[in-house]
C-alpha positions as MATLAB code, in Angstrom:
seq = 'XXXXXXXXXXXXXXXXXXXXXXXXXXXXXXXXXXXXXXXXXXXXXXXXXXXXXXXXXXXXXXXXXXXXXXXXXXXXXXXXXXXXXXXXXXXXXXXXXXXXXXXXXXXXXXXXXXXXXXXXXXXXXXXXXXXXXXXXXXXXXXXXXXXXXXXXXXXXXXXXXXXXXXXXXXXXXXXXXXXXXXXXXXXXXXXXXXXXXXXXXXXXXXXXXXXXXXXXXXXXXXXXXXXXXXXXXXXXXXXXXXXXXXXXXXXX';
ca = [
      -1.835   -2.368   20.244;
      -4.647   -2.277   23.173;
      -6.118   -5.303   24.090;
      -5.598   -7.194   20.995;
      -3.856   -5.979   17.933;
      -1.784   -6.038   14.945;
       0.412   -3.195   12.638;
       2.748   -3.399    9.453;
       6.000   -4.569   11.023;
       8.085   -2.089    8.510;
       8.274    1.637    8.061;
       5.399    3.089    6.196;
       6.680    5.783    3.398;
       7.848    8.972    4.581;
       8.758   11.968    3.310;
      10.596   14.757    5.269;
       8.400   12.890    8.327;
       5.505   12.577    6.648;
       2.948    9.258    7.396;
       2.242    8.564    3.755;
       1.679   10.844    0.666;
      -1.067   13.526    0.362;
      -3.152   14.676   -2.490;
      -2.756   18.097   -1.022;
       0.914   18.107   -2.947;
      -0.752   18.318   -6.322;
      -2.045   21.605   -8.338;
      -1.956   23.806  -10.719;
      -4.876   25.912  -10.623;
      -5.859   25.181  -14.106;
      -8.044   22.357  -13.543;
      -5.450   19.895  -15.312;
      -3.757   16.621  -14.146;
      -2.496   17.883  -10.834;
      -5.725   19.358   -9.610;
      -7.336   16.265  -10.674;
      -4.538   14.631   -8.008;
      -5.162   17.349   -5.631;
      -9.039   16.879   -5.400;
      -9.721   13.438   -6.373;
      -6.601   11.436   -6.090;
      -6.975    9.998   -2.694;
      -7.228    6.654   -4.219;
      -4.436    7.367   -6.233;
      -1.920    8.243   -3.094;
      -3.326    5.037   -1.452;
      -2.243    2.597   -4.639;
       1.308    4.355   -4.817;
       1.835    4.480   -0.845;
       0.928    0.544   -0.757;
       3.095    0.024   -3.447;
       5.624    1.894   -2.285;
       5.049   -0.488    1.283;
       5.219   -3.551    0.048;
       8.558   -2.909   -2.444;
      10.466   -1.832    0.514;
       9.273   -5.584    2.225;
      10.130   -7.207   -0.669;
       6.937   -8.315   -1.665;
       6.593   -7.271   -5.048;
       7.721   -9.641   -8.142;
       8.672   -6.738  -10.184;
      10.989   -3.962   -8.617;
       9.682   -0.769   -8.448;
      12.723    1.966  -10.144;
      15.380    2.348   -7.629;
      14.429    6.374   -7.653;
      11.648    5.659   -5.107;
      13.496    3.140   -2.799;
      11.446    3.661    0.362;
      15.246    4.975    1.884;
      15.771    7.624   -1.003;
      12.339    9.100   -0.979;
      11.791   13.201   -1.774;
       8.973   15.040   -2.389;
      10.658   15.146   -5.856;
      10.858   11.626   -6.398;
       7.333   10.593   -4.781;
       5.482   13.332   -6.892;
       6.989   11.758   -9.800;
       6.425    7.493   -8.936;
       2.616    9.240   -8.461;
       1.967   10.671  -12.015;
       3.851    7.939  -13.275;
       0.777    5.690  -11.624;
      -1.548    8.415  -13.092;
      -0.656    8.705  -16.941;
      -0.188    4.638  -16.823;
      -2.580    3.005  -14.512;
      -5.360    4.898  -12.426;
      -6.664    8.679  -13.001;
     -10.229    9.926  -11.253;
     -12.720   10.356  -13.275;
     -14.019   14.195  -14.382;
     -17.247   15.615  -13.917;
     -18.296   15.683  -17.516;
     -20.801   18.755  -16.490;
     -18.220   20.866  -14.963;
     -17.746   24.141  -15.913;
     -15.364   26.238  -14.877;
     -17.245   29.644  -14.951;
     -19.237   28.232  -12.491;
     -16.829   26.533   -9.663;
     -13.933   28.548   -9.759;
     -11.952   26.945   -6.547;
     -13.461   23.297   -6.152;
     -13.357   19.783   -6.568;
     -16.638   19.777   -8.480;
     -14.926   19.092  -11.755;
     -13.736   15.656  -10.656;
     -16.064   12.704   -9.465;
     -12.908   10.815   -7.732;
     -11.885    7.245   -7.951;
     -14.505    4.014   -7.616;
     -13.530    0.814   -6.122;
     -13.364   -0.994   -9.373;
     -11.579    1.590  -11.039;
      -8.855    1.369   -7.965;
      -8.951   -2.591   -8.188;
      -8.382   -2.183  -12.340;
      -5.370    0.236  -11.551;
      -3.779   -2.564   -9.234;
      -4.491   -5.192  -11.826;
      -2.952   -2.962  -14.144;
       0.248   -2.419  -12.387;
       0.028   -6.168  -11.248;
      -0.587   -7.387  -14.823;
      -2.644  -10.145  -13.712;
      -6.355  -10.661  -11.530;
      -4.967  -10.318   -8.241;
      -6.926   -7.567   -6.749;
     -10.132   -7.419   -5.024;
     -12.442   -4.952   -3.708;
     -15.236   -5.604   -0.985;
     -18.049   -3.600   -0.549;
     -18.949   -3.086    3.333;
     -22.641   -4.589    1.888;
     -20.660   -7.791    0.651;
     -20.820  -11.197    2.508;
     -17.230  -10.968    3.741;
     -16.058  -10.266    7.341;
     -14.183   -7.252    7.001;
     -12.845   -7.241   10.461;
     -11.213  -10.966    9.687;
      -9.943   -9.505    6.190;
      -8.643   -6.761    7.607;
      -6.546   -8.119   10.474;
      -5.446  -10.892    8.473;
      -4.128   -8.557    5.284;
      -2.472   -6.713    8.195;
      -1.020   -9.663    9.923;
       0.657  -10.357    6.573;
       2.245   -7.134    6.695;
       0.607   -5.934    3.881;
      -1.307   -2.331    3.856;
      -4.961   -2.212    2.948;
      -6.620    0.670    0.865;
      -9.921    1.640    2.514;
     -13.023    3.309    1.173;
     -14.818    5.271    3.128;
     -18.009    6.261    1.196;
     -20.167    9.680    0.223;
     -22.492   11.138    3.058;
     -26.667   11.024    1.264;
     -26.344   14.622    0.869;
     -23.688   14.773   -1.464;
     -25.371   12.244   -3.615;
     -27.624   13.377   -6.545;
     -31.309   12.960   -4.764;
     -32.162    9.479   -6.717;
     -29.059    7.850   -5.599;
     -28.690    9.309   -1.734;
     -30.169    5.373   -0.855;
     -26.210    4.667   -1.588;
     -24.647    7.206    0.841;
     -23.517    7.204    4.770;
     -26.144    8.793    6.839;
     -23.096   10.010    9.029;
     -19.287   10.722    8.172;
     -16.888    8.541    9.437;
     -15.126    9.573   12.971;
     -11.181    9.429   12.857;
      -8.868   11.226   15.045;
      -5.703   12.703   14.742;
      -2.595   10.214   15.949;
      -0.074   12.878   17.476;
       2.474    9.617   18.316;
       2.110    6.732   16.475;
       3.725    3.915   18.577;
       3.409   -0.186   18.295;
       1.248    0.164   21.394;
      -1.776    2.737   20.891;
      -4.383    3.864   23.571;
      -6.988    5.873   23.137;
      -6.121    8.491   25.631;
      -2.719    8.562   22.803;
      -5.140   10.345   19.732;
      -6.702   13.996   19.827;
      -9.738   14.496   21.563;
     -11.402   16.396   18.836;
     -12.619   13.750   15.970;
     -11.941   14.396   12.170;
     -15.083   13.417   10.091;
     -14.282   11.748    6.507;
     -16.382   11.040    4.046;
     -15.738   10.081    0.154;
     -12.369    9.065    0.773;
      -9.786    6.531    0.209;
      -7.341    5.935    3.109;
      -4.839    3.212    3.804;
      -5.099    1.152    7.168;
      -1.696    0.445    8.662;
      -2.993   -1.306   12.129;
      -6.198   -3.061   13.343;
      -7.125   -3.579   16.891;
      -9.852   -4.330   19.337;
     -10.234   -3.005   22.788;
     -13.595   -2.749   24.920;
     -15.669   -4.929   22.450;
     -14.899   -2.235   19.904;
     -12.430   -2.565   16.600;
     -10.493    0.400   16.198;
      -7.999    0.814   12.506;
      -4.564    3.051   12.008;
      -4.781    4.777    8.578;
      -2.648    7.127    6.972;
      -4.575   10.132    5.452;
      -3.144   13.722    4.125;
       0.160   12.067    5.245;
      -0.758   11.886    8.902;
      -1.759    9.138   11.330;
      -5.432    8.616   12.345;
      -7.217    6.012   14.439;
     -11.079    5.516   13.001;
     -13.671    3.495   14.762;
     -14.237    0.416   12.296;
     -17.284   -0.589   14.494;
     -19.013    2.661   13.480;
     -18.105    2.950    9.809;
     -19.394   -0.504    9.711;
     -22.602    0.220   11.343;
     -23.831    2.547    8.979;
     -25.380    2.475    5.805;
     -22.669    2.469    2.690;
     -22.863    0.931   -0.692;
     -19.769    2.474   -2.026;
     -17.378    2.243    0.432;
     -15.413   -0.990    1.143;
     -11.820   -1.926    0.646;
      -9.060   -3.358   -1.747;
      -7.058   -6.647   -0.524;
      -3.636   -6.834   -2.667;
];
């Protein structure tokens, strides 16, 4: 991958061609468990997708159920391994001021899912300390974590953190000034140039996504993630460059 790079040396989950699972696949309109999925369960699709990864390279010490074998994979089958993960391990948190006969359509009744709550869902599953999360204000390189968590062949769950203004005005000294630049991966190949993703950029901001790839290529370090079940490349460089107390990522 450009000048110097790495990627996952297996097949990421797919299903019916999909890169990955999407939060998008969850709702009922009621403002129960599967909107809760639907608009603040990013995190959520990031912990089963990994999982899902690393069972099908036979890196997990328990077996996940042979119904979501990485080659048997439905819609069907992922929806369920995902509220399994949701009733027993990780759910985002509500909004305890919501009220419904105010937002009728929106995600305002959930406040999403927090690093620690992410790395206490692993653990969970896990049943032991093994997961970390590192803020982007920590002391650790992320590029050299990164790369090396990818060299392993193991996936790594990203946060990429609220924007100022969607913080409440005495916190909006955690947020991004800017949201982060991705863009849309049309082919995803072993070997990715730029002139390869779509010209027009998708901004994300409060997010979890999963980085498949890291790679460097005119001084700059570039990362594949999977998001809403599709491929995109996001400029590391930049989301590191800006301000962002929340965001960081999870090394499993």
């Amino acid at each position: 991958m450009g000048e110097k790079g790495v990627s996952l040396t297996g097949a990421y989950p797919s299903i019916n061609g999909s890169y990955g699972g999407n939060q998008e696949w969850f709702r009922d309109d009621v403002f129960s468990n599967g909107d809760l999925i639907r608009f603040g369960g990013c995190g959520l699709i990031s912990m089963a997708d990994t999982l899902l990864y690393l069972a099908s390279q036979h890196q997990l010490l328990q077996p996940l159920p042979d119904l979501v074998h990485a080659d048997k994979l439905t819609a069907s089958t992922y929806q369920l391994f995902v509220e399994s993960l949701f009733y027993r391990y990780l759910q985002p948190w509500r909004n305890p001021l919501f009220n419904p006969k105010r937002y009728r359509h929106d995600g305002n009744f959930v406040l999403g899912i927090q690093g620690w709550q992410l790395r206490r869902g692993f653990n969970r599953f896990f049943q032991q300390q093994q997961s970390k999360f590192y803020s982007t204000k920590g002391k650790a390189d992320f590029q050299q974590l990164i790369q090396q968590q990818v060299m392993n062949n193991r996936p790594v769950p990203l946060m990429i953190g609220p924007t100022l203004e969607m913080l409440p005005k005495g916190l909006r000294f955690l947020g991004r000034h800017d949201s982060s630049v991705t863009y849309h991966i049309s082919h995803l190949s072993s070997n990715l140039p730029l002139k390869d993703v779509a010209a027009i950029p998708t901004m994300m901001n409060a997010h979890w996504v999963t980085i498949t790839g890291y790679y460097e290529e005119a001084g700059k370090a570039y990362v594949v993630i999977s998001s809403w079940s599709e491929p995109y490349l996001m400029d590391l460089t930049a989301y590191l460059s800006d301000r962002d107390w929340i965001g960081g990522i999870m090394i499993i």
